[in-house]
Amino acid sequence: MISDRQTKEREFRKEQIIKAALTVFKNNGIEKATMDEIAKEADFGKATLYYYFSSKEEIFIEILNRGWKMIWESIEPVIHDKDKPKDTFIDALNIIGSLVRNNQSLFEFLFTVPQKMPSSLNEDAHAWKGFQRRMYGVFQGLLEEGMAKKEFPQMRSDILMRAIGGLFHGLFFLGNERKPMSRQTMEEFITTFIGNYGTT
Amino acid sequence: MISDRQTKEREFRKEQIIKAALTVFKNNGIEKATMDEIAKEADFGKATLYYYFSSKEEIFIEILNRGWKMIWESIEPVIHDKDKPKDTFIDALNIIGSLVRNNQSLFEFLFTVPQKMPSSLNEDAHAWKGFQRRMYGVFQGLLEEGMAKKEFPQMRSDILMRAIGGLFHGLFFLGNERKPMSRQTMEEFITTFIGNYGTT
DNA sequence: TCATGTTTCGAATCTTAAGTCGAAAATTAA
DNA sequence: TTAATTTTCGACTTAAGATTCGAAACATGA
């Protein structure tokens, strides 16, 4: 008989483990994010982690799922405005920007770990993949509508997506400096790089 | 007494091993680029690899050193033209673009493996780090001179570097599609993103 | 308070891949 | 032809880190 409180405590402990995993990732990088380290950080025995998660991968997947869910739910409210695709696009980018600013290491995890790990993290079945796909779809859609309205340069939208994705990634995660990029700086870049068309 | 031919054959075999390593990297990704796989691909026994290289890392470092040397030697001839920084900048980018187009997987190795491996690959002492540093220095210098001449938007050059680095990376290495980016497409992007200022 | 279920953990096991060893095969040169 | 040198390699060792085991500690509710 599992009481309500028990369930909540279980959730809480899972939470702690996830936080510990992110801390270890932040301090040591993904390669050195071992179960031993996470256990130490979470102040649990290693075997206890396996009581809550069936594998290390499951911990990582949980992080990805929660993170991408958050991203999706943050942009979802603004993306339906199809009136001015470019403004909507920039709004959404700015929203993600502030999320990143707020928790740089989480997003570094979300955006870099799947690349670095060929494992099953990337399987389509995972929830986070769905959010990611939806997000890319929305952005690409906005790009295409924006192009139709001449608000963006006329290019193959998939390639433009890659370019903007890379640009965003570069701004936030390249270089040694891990200082957050201010909203102002980011806006400056967005308008400089993709803002010189149509409205604005 | 090591004859001249022997020396050459040794070099040749090292070459084969390096090629095999890159092939395995291309097919399996860096995680699965194991000495066993490389040996199989090179058609040598594993122990033989250690006769030619003292460690797996040494193989990787050799790849990085050769690759970055090539990059540097390819752009070096054009970067001294300080007359029109922006044109010079674009020339250099185009040169690197064609190198990448020519050997996508080598460059994927050069540009992604050091990030994925915290190991000693990244130590400043390695030759490739020197080439990389020099290259970044040159690009950033061109950016600064170009800004002074109003050929580029006025921004913090280090951040602009990150943005362009990310953009370039995104164009070539993001997404599933590993088709090479044509020179024309690339030029289109460069002019669209950083080309709308000053001359041109 | 006891029987049952839940949570914890150190120690043991399993797995993968790097690196080593010692002997054999091949090559060279006198 | 043969001794020395160079090259090759399968089998072994090691190391790190994920995962499992089994028993203990703890909590809960009759």
Short mmCIF file of C-alpha atoms (C1' of nucleotides) in Angstrom, two decimals:
data_model
loop_
_atom_site.label_atom_id
_atom_site.label_comp_id
_atom_site.label_asym_id
_atom_site.label_seq_id
_atom_site.Cartn_x
_atom_site.Cartn_y
_atom_site.Cartn_z
CA MET A 1 0.00 0.00 0.00
CA ILE A 2 1.76 3.08 -1.15
CA SER A 3 0.47 6.17 0.53
CA ASP A 4 0.18 9.52 -1.12
CA ARG A 5 3.01 10.92 0.93
CA GLN A 6 5.18 8.00 0.00
CA THR A 7 4.58 8.66 -3.64
CA LYS A 8 5.49 12.27 -3.18
CA GLU A 9 8.65 11.40 -1.34
CA ARG A 10 9.61 9.05 -4.08
CA GLU A 11 9.14 11.82 -6.60
CA PHE A 12 11.15 14.12 -4.43
CA ARG A 13 14.03 11.67 -4.27
CA LYS A 14 13.99 11.16 -8.01
CA GLU A 15 14.17 14.91 -8.27
CA GLN A 16 17.20 14.98 -6.04
CA ILE A 17 18.92 12.40 -8.15
CA ILE A 18 18.22 14.34 -11.30
CA LYS A 19 19.54 17.51 -9.76
CA ALA A 20 22.65 15.70 -8.65
CA ALA A 21 23.16 14.32 -12.14
CA LEU A 22 22.98 17.82 -13.58
CA THR A 23 25.37 19.15 -10.99
CA VAL A 24 27.88 16.46 -11.80
CA PHE A 25 27.42 17.14 -15.49
CA LYS A 26 27.98 20.82 -14.92
CA ASN A 27 31.12 20.29 -12.88
CA ASN A 28 32.70 17.33 -14.61
CA GLY A 29 31.24 17.11 -18.08
CA ILE A 30 29.27 14.24 -19.48
CA GLU A 31 32.19 11.82 -19.72
CA LYS A 32 32.81 11.97 -16.01
CA ALA A 33 29.16 11.94 -15.06
CA THR A 34 29.36 8.45 -13.60
CA MET A 35 26.86 6.76 -11.36
CA ASP A 36 29.43 6.82 -8.56
CA GLU A 37 29.75 10.57 -8.84
CA ILE A 38 26.04 11.14 -9.09
CA ALA A 39 25.45 8.93 -6.07
CA LYS A 40 28.04 10.81 -4.09
CA GLU A 41 26.54 14.15 -5.10
CA ALA A 42 23.01 13.01 -4.31
CA ASP A 43 24.18 11.54 -1.05
CA PHE A 44 22.75 8.13 -1.81
CA GLY A 45 24.42 4.80 -2.19
CA LYS A 46 24.99 3.85 -5.78
CA ALA A 47 22.62 0.92 -5.58
CA THR A 48 19.91 3.25 -4.39
CA LEU A 49 20.00 5.12 -7.66
CA TYR A 50 19.06 1.89 -9.33
CA TYR A 51 16.11 1.60 -7.01
CA TYR A 52 14.75 4.78 -8.53
CA PHE A 53 16.01 4.53 -12.08
CA SER A 54 16.63 1.39 -14.03
CA SER A 55 19.77 2.74 -15.63
CA LYS A 56 21.95 5.76 -16.03
CA GLU A 57 20.42 6.33 -19.40
CA GLU A 58 16.99 6.51 -17.83
CA ILE A 59 18.16 9.37 -15.67
CA PHE A 60 19.43 11.20 -18.71
CA ILE A 61 16.25 10.55 -20.62
CA GLU A 62 14.22 11.93 -17.76
CA ILE A 63 16.28 15.10 -17.88
CA LEU A 64 15.77 15.41 -21.61
CA ASN A 65 12.04 14.76 -21.38
CA ARG A 66 11.47 17.33 -18.69
CA GLY A 67 13.70 19.88 -20.34
CA TRP A 68 12.15 19.64 -23.78
CA LYS A 69 8.70 19.61 -22.30
CA MET A 70 9.53 22.87 -20.59
CA ILE A 71 10.83 24.35 -23.81
CA TRP A 72 7.77 23.31 -25.70
CA GLU A 73 5.35 24.58 -23.12
CA SER A 74 7.16 27.89 -22.98
CA ILE A 75 6.97 28.61 -26.67
CA GLU A 76 3.65 26.97 -27.37
CA PRO A 77 1.56 29.97 -26.27
CA VAL A 78 3.21 32.40 -28.67
CA ILE A 79 3.62 30.35 -31.81
CA HIS A 80 0.03 30.42 -32.90
CA ASP A 81 0.21 34.01 -33.92
CA LYS A 82 0.68 33.49 -37.63
CA ASP A 83 0.19 37.09 -38.46
CA LYS A 84 3.75 38.25 -38.47
CA PRO A 85 5.88 35.16 -38.79
CA LYS A 86 9.12 36.96 -38.24
CA ASP A 87 8.01 38.63 -35.04
CA THR A 88 6.65 35.34 -33.81
CA PHE A 89 9.90 33.63 -34.72
CA ILE A 90 11.92 36.17 -32.83
CA ASP A 91 9.60 36.03 -29.86
CA ALA A 92 10.01 32.30 -29.64
CA LEU A 93 13.78 32.54 -29.97
CA ASN A 94 13.81 35.11 -27.20
CA ILE A 95 11.78 32.88 -24.96
CA ILE A 96 14.22 30.06 -25.41
CA GLY A 97 17.01 32.51 -24.89
CA SER A 98 15.71 33.48 -21.50
CA LEU A 99 15.23 29.88 -20.51
CA VAL A 100 18.82 29.18 -21.41
CA ARG A 101 20.00 32.25 -19.58
CA ASN A 102 18.16 31.00 -16.56
CA ASN A 103 19.76 27.60 -16.43
CA GLN A 104 22.68 27.44 -18.78
CA SER A 105 23.93 24.04 -17.73
CA LEU A 106 20.58 22.33 -18.11
CA PHE A 107 20.36 23.58 -21.66
CA GLU A 108 23.90 22.67 -22.38
CA PHE A 109 22.84 19.21 -21.39
CA LEU A 110 19.72 19.29 -23.53
CA PHE A 111 21.51 20.60 -26.59
CA THR A 112 24.80 18.75 -26.45
CA VAL A 113 24.44 15.43 -24.66
CA PRO A 114 22.33 13.62 -27.25
CA GLN A 115 24.95 14.48 -29.87
CA LYS A 116 27.75 13.16 -27.77
CA MET A 117 26.00 9.92 -26.93
CA PRO A 118 25.02 7.60 -29.71
CA SER A 119 23.21 5.35 -27.28
CA SER A 120 19.48 4.91 -27.29
CA LEU A 121 18.98 8.44 -25.97
CA ASN A 122 18.17 9.50 -29.49
CA GLU A 123 15.51 6.98 -30.29
CA ASP A 124 12.41 8.49 -31.79
CA ALA A 125 10.22 6.86 -29.20
CA HIS A 126 11.36 9.15 -26.40
CA ALA A 127 9.02 11.94 -25.49
CA TRP A 128 11.68 14.60 -25.76
CA LYS A 129 12.25 13.73 -29.40
CA GLY A 130 8.62 14.53 -30.05
CA PHE A 131 8.89 17.94 -28.47
CA GLN A 132 12.05 18.63 -30.35
CA ARG A 133 10.49 17.63 -33.63
CA ARG A 134 7.47 19.77 -32.97
CA MET A 135 9.64 22.72 -32.11
CA TYR A 136 11.73 22.41 -35.25
CA GLY A 137 8.58 22.02 -37.26
CA VAL A 138 7.14 25.20 -35.85
CA PHE A 139 10.30 27.17 -36.46
CA GLN A 140 10.65 25.91 -39.96
CA GLY A 141 7.02 26.65 -40.63
CA LEU A 142 7.43 30.20 -39.41
CA LEU A 143 10.47 30.56 -41.60
CA GLU A 144 8.54 29.41 -44.62
CA GLU A 145 5.58 31.64 -43.98
CA GLY A 146 7.95 34.49 -43.32
CA MET A 147 9.69 33.88 -46.60
CA ALA A 148 6.37 33.85 -48.41
CA LYS A 149 5.72 37.27 -46.91
CA LYS A 150 9.23 38.39 -47.79
CA GLU A 151 10.08 38.90 -44.19
CA PHE A 152 13.04 36.57 -44.51
CA PRO A 153 15.59 36.02 -47.24
CA GLN A 154 14.44 33.51 -49.82
CA MET A 155 16.34 30.32 -49.17
CA ARG A 156 15.84 26.66 -48.62
CA SER A 157 14.15 26.70 -45.26
CA ASP A 158 15.85 23.53 -44.01
CA ILE A 159 19.27 25.00 -44.62
CA LEU A 160 18.26 28.29 -43.09
CA MET A 161 17.13 26.33 -40.06
CA ARG A 162 20.51 24.74 -39.74
CA ALA A 163 22.19 28.07 -40.04
CA ILE A 164 20.06 29.65 -37.36
CA GLY A 165 20.37 26.61 -35.13
CA GLY A 166 24.12 26.76 -35.42
CA LEU A 167 24.14 30.49 -34.83
CA PHE A 168 22.06 30.15 -31.70
CA HIS A 169 24.19 27.33 -30.45
CA GLY A 170 27.35 29.26 -31.16
CA LEU A 171 26.13 32.32 -29.29
CA PHE A 172 25.28 30.41 -26.18
CA PHE A 173 27.60 27.48 -26.04
CA LEU A 174 30.76 28.16 -27.99
CA GLY A 175 33.92 29.53 -26.49
CA ASN A 176 35.19 29.21 -22.97
CA GLU A 177 33.19 32.04 -21.56
CA ARG A 178 30.05 30.58 -20.05
CA LYS A 179 28.52 33.90 -19.22
CA PRO A 180 24.90 34.15 -20.16
CA MET A 181 24.14 36.10 -23.27
CA SER A 182 22.00 39.09 -22.39
CA ARG A 183 18.64 39.52 -24.04
CA GLN A 184 19.84 42.72 -25.58
CA THR A 185 22.92 41.16 -27.11
CA MET A 186 20.86 38.35 -28.43
CA GLU A 187 18.28 40.60 -30.00
CA GLU A 188 21.06 42.56 -31.56
CA PHE A 189 22.35 39.46 -33.20
CA ILE A 190 19.03 38.20 -34.34
CA THR A 191 18.13 41.45 -35.99
CA THR A 192 21.57 41.77 -37.51
CA PHE A 193 21.58 38.31 -38.97
CA ILE A 194 18.00 37.68 -39.92
CA GLY A 195 16.35 40.96 -39.23
CA ASN A 196 17.22 43.03 -42.25
CA TYR A 197 14.23 42.12 -44.28
CA GLY A 198 10.59 43.09 -44.54
CA THR A 199 9.11 44.66 -41.44
CA THR A 200 10.97 45.59 -38.27
CA MET B 1 70.04 0.50 -39.82
CA ILE B 2 66.77 1.78 -41.07
CA SER B 3 66.82 2.27 -44.78
CA ASP B 4 65.13 5.06 -46.58
CA ARG B 5 62.55 2.74 -48.04
CA GLN B 6 61.83 1.30 -44.64
CA THR B 7 61.16 4.73 -43.28
CA LYS B 8 58.81 5.40 -46.14
CA GLU B 9 56.99 2.17 -45.63
CA ARG B 10 56.59 2.97 -41.98
CA GLU B 11 55.10 6.30 -42.89
CA PHE B 12 52.84 4.58 -45.36
CA ARG B 13 51.58 2.16 -42.74
CA LYS B 14 50.96 4.95 -40.27
CA GLU B 15 48.98 6.59 -43.02
CA GLN B 16 46.90 3.45 -43.49
CA ILE B 17 46.15 3.32 -39.81
CA ILE B 18 45.07 6.93 -39.79
CA LYS B 19 42.84 6.36 -42.76
CA ALA B 20 41.31 3.34 -41.10
CA ALA B 21 40.68 5.35 -37.96
CA LEU B 22 38.84 7.98 -39.97
CA THR B 23 36.82 5.35 -41.78
CA VAL B 24 35.76 3.79 -38.53
CA PHE B 25 34.93 7.22 -37.16
CA LYS B 26 32.86 7.96 -40.21
CA ASN B 27 30.94 4.69 -40.04
CA ASN B 28 30.57 4.20 -36.30
CA GLY B 29 31.07 7.55 -34.67
CA ILE B 30 33.74 8.45 -32.19
CA GLU B 31 32.34 6.37 -29.34
CA LYS B 32 32.67 3.19 -31.28
CA ALA B 33 36.01 4.06 -32.81
CA THR B 34 37.86 1.43 -30.81
CA MET B 35 41.32 0.09 -31.39
CA ASP B 36 39.83 -3.28 -32.25
CA GLU B 37 37.69 -1.75 -34.96
CA ILE B 38 40.49 0.37 -36.32
CA ALA B 39 42.77 -2.65 -36.41
CA LYS B 40 40.18 -4.68 -38.26
CA GLU B 41 39.61 -1.88 -40.73
CA ALA B 42 43.32 -1.35 -41.27
CA ASP B 43 43.83 -5.07 -41.57
CA PHE B 44 46.46 -5.17 -38.88
CA GLY B 45 46.51 -6.90 -35.54
CA LYS B 46 45.63 -4.64 -32.67
CA ALA B 47 49.07 -4.97 -31.16
CA THR B 48 50.56 -3.75 -34.42
CA LEU B 49 48.77 -0.45 -34.05
CA TYR B 50 50.67 -0.01 -30.83
CA TYR B 51 53.88 -0.64 -32.68
CA TYR B 52 53.18 2.46 -34.72
CA PHE B 53 51.35 4.62 -32.24
CA SER B 54 51.83 4.65 -28.51
CA SER B 55 48.12 5.07 -27.82
CA LYS B 56 44.76 5.62 -29.41
CA GLU B 57 44.98 9.22 -28.41
CA GLU B 58 48.19 9.58 -30.36
CA ILE B 59 46.37 8.47 -33.50
CA PHE B 60 43.71 11.06 -32.92
CA ILE B 61 46.24 13.77 -32.23
CA GLU B 62 48.03 12.93 -35.44
CA ILE B 63 44.77 13.35 -37.33
CA LEU B 64 44.14 16.69 -35.67
CA ASN B 65 47.65 17.93 -36.30
CA ARG B 66 47.60 17.05 -39.97
CA GLY B 67 44.12 18.38 -40.48
CA TRP B 68 44.67 21.72 -38.83
CA LYS B 69 48.00 22.10 -40.55
CA MET B 70 46.21 21.64 -43.83
CA ILE B 71 43.59 24.21 -42.90
CA TRP B 72 46.20 26.69 -41.88
CA GLU B 73 48.33 26.21 -44.95
CA SER B 74 45.29 26.59 -47.15
CA ILE B 75 44.17 29.91 -45.78
CA GLU B 76 47.58 31.32 -44.99
CA PRO B 77 48.25 32.58 -48.53
CA VAL B 78 45.12 34.72 -48.70
CA ILE B 79 44.92 36.25 -45.27
CA HIS B 80 47.68 38.77 -45.70
CA ASP B 81 45.58 40.94 -47.92
CA LYS B 82 44.48 43.50 -45.35
CA ASP B 83 43.04 45.80 -47.88
CA LYS B 84 39.45 44.62 -47.86
CA PRO B 85 38.98 42.69 -44.65
CA LYS B 86 35.54 41.50 -45.53
CA ASP B 87 36.53 40.08 -48.88
CA THR B 88 39.52 38.43 -47.31
CA PHE B 89 37.32 37.00 -44.61
CA ILE B 90 34.90 35.56 -47.11
CA ASP B 91 37.73 34.20 -49.23
CA ALA B 92 39.13 32.37 -46.25
CA LEU B 93 35.73 31.00 -45.28
CA ASN B 94 35.22 29.79 -48.81
CA ILE B 95 38.55 28.05 -48.81
CA ILE B 96 37.68 26.19 -45.66
CA GLY B 97 34.29 25.47 -47.13
CA SER B 98 35.82 23.72 -50.10
CA LEU B 99 38.15 21.75 -47.90
CA VAL B 100 35.19 20.55 -45.89
CA ARG B 101 33.22 19.75 -49.00
CA ASN B 102 36.13 17.65 -50.12
CA ASN B 103 36.37 15.52 -47.06
CA GLN B 104 33.36 16.01 -44.87
CA SER B 105 34.14 13.28 -42.37
CA LEU B 106 37.68 14.43 -41.74
CA PHE B 107 36.40 17.86 -40.88
CA GLU B 108 33.63 16.51 -38.78
CA PHE B 109 36.40 14.82 -36.88
CA LEU B 110 38.47 17.98 -36.62
CA PHE B 111 35.59 20.13 -35.50
CA THR B 112 33.70 17.80 -33.19
CA VAL B 113 36.00 15.23 -31.64
CA PRO B 114 37.98 17.55 -29.38
CA GLN B 115 34.70 18.79 -27.93
CA LYS B 116 33.46 15.34 -27.25
CA MET B 117 36.67 14.19 -25.60
CA PRO B 118 37.84 15.97 -22.51
CA SER B 119 41.08 13.95 -22.54
CA SER B 120 44.45 15.43 -23.22
CA LEU B 121 43.57 15.99 -26.87
CA ASN B 122 42.88 19.58 -26.03
CA GLU B 123 46.12 20.43 -24.34
CA ASP B 124 47.65 23.63 -25.55
CA ALA B 125 50.91 21.92 -26.29
CA HIS B 126 49.60 20.05 -29.31
CA ALA B 127 50.51 21.49 -32.67
CA TRP B 128 46.92 21.57 -33.89
CA LYS B 129 45.94 23.86 -31.06
CA GLY B 130 48.49 26.33 -32.33
CA PHE B 131 47.06 26.29 -35.82
CA GLN B 132 43.58 26.64 -34.48
CA ARG B 133 44.56 29.56 -32.31
CA ARG B 134 46.27 31.24 -35.20
CA MET B 135 43.27 30.75 -37.41
CA TYR B 136 40.84 32.18 -34.89
CA GLY B 137 43.18 35.06 -34.33
CA VAL B 138 43.28 35.85 -38.01
CA PHE B 139 39.52 35.66 -38.38
CA GLN B 140 38.91 37.81 -35.39
CA GLY B 141 41.49 40.29 -36.59
CA LEU B 142 39.79 40.52 -39.97
CA LEU B 143 36.49 41.03 -38.24
CA GLU B 144 37.88 43.87 -36.18
CA GLU B 145 39.52 45.58 -39.11
CA GLY B 146 36.36 45.11 -41.09
CA MET B 147 34.32 46.69 -38.35
CA ALA B 148 36.67 49.63 -38.22
CA LYS B 149 36.05 50.07 -41.92
CA LYS B 150 32.31 49.63 -41.40
CA GLU B 151 32.30 46.54 -43.55
CA PHE B 152 30.79 44.55 -40.72
CA PRO B 153 28.17 45.36 -38.13
CA GLN B 154 29.63 46.94 -35.02
CA MET B 155 29.63 44.31 -32.33
CA ARG B 156 31.90 42.65 -29.87
CA SER B 157 34.17 40.74 -32.18
CA ASP B 158 34.49 37.73 -29.89
CA ILE B 159 30.75 37.25 -29.83
CA LEU B 160 30.48 37.76 -33.53
CA MET B 161 33.15 35.09 -33.93
CA ARG B 162 31.07 32.65 -31.93
CA ALA B 163 28.04 33.44 -33.99
CA ILE B 164 29.82 32.90 -37.27
CA GLY B 165 31.54 29.79 -35.98
CA GLY B 166 28.21 28.38 -34.94
CA LEU B 167 26.62 29.36 -38.21
CA PHE B 168 29.34 27.68 -40.22
CA HIS B 169 29.15 24.60 -38.07
CA GLY B 170 25.40 24.48 -38.40
CA LEU B 171 25.52 24.76 -42.16
CA PHE B 172 27.92 21.90 -42.56
CA PHE B 173 27.33 19.60 -39.68
CA LEU B 174 23.83 19.99 -38.33
CA GLY B 175 20.91 17.87 -39.39
CA ASN B 176 20.91 14.37 -40.69
CA GLU B 177 21.68 15.23 -44.24
CA ARG B 178 25.39 14.93 -44.73
CA LYS B 179 25.36 16.24 -48.25
CA PRO B 180 28.09 18.73 -48.91
CA MET B 181 27.03 22.32 -49.00
CA SER B 182 27.73 23.72 -52.45
CA ARG B 183 29.96 26.74 -52.80
CA GLN B 184 27.07 28.67 -54.21
CA THR B 185 24.77 27.90 -51.31
CA MET B 186 27.47 28.78 -48.89
CA GLU B 187 28.24 32.09 -50.56
CA GLU B 188 24.57 32.88 -50.53
CA PHE B 189 24.48 32.40 -46.80
CA ILE B 190 27.59 34.32 -46.09
CA THR B 191 26.41 37.31 -48.04
CA THR B 192 22.97 37.09 -46.53
CA PHE B 193 24.20 36.90 -42.99
CA ILE B 194 27.30 39.02 -42.90
CA GLY B 195 27.37 40.51 -46.33
CA ASN B 196 24.90 43.31 -46.09
CA TYR B 197 27.30 45.96 -45.00
CA GLY B 198 29.85 48.27 -46.60
CA THR B 199 31.20 47.17 -49.95
CA THR B 200 30.03 44.17 -52.01
"C1'" DT C 1 4.97 -5.61 18.93
"C1'" DC C 2 5.35 -8.26 15.11
"C1'" DA C 3 4.84 -9.24 10.09
"C1'" DT C 4 5.11 -7.10 5.92
"C1'" DG C 5 6.51 -3.92 2.70
"C1'" DT C 6 9.85 -0.23 1.54
"C1'" DT C 7 14.28 1.82 1.22
"C1'" DT C 8 19.20 1.71 1.61
"C1'" DC C 9 23.80 0.28 0.60
"C1'" DG C 10 28.60 -2.02 0.35
"C1'" DA C 11 30.45 -5.50 -2.04
"C1'" DA C 12 30.52 -8.47 -5.91
"C1'" DT C 13 29.90 -9.19 -10.80
"C1'" DC C 14 29.90 -8.15 -15.65
"C1'" DT C 15 31.31 -5.78 -19.67
"C1'" DT C 16 33.98 -3.16 -22.70
"C1'" DA C 17 37.86 -1.43 -24.42
"C1'" DA C 18 42.69 0.11 -23.74
"C1'" DG C 19 47.10 -1.41 -23.45
"C1'" DT C 20 50.97 -5.26 -22.83
"C1'" DC C 21 53.57 -9.57 -23.56
"C1'" DG C 22 56.22 -12.92 -25.63
"C1'" DA C 23 56.82 -15.53 -29.31
"C1'" DA C 24 56.61 -16.13 -34.26
"C1'" DA C 25 57.09 -14.56 -38.99
"C1'" DA C 26 59.29 -11.75 -42.29
"C1'" DT C 27 63.04 -9.01 -43.86
"C1'" DT C 28 67.72 -7.56 -44.21
"C1'" DA C 29 72.52 -7.73 -44.76
"C1'" DA C 30 76.86 -9.92 -44.14
"C1'" DT D 1 72.69 -19.31 -45.11
"C1'" DT D 2 72.18 -17.43 -40.96
"C1'" DA D 3 72.22 -14.07 -37.25
"C1'" DA D 4 70.31 -9.76 -36.29
"C1'" DT D 5 66.64 -6.64 -36.85
"C1'" DT D 6 62.06 -5.34 -37.84
"C1'" DT D 7 57.32 -6.31 -38.02
"C1'" DT D 8 53.21 -8.81 -36.74
"C1'" DC D 9 49.76 -10.70 -33.81
"C1'" DG D 10 46.68 -13.61 -30.62
"C1'" DA D 11 46.10 -13.97 -26.05
"C1'" DC D 12 46.40 -11.89 -21.69
"C1'" DT D 13 46.08 -8.19 -18.22
"C1'" DT D 14 44.11 -4.08 -16.38
"C1'" DA D 15 40.97 -0.52 -15.40
"C1'" DA D 16 36.85 1.91 -15.25
"C1'" DG D 17 32.41 2.08 -14.74
"C1'" DA D 18 27.64 0.11 -15.19
"C1'" DT D 19 24.65 -3.04 -13.07
"C1'" DT D 20 23.12 -6.64 -9.65
"C1'" DC D 21 22.88 -9.07 -5.15
"C1'" DG D 22 21.62 -9.99 -0.70
"C1'" DA D 23 21.25 -8.51 3.56
"C1'" DA D 24 20.29 -4.86 6.75
"C1'" DA D 25 17.72 -0.83 8.28
"C1'" DC D 26 13.57 1.51 8.44
"C1'" DA D 27 8.56 2.42 8.29
"C1'" DT D 28 3.83 1.11 8.52
"C1'" DG D 29 -0.33 -0.67 10.00
"C1'" DA D 30 -2.87 -4.47 12.17
#
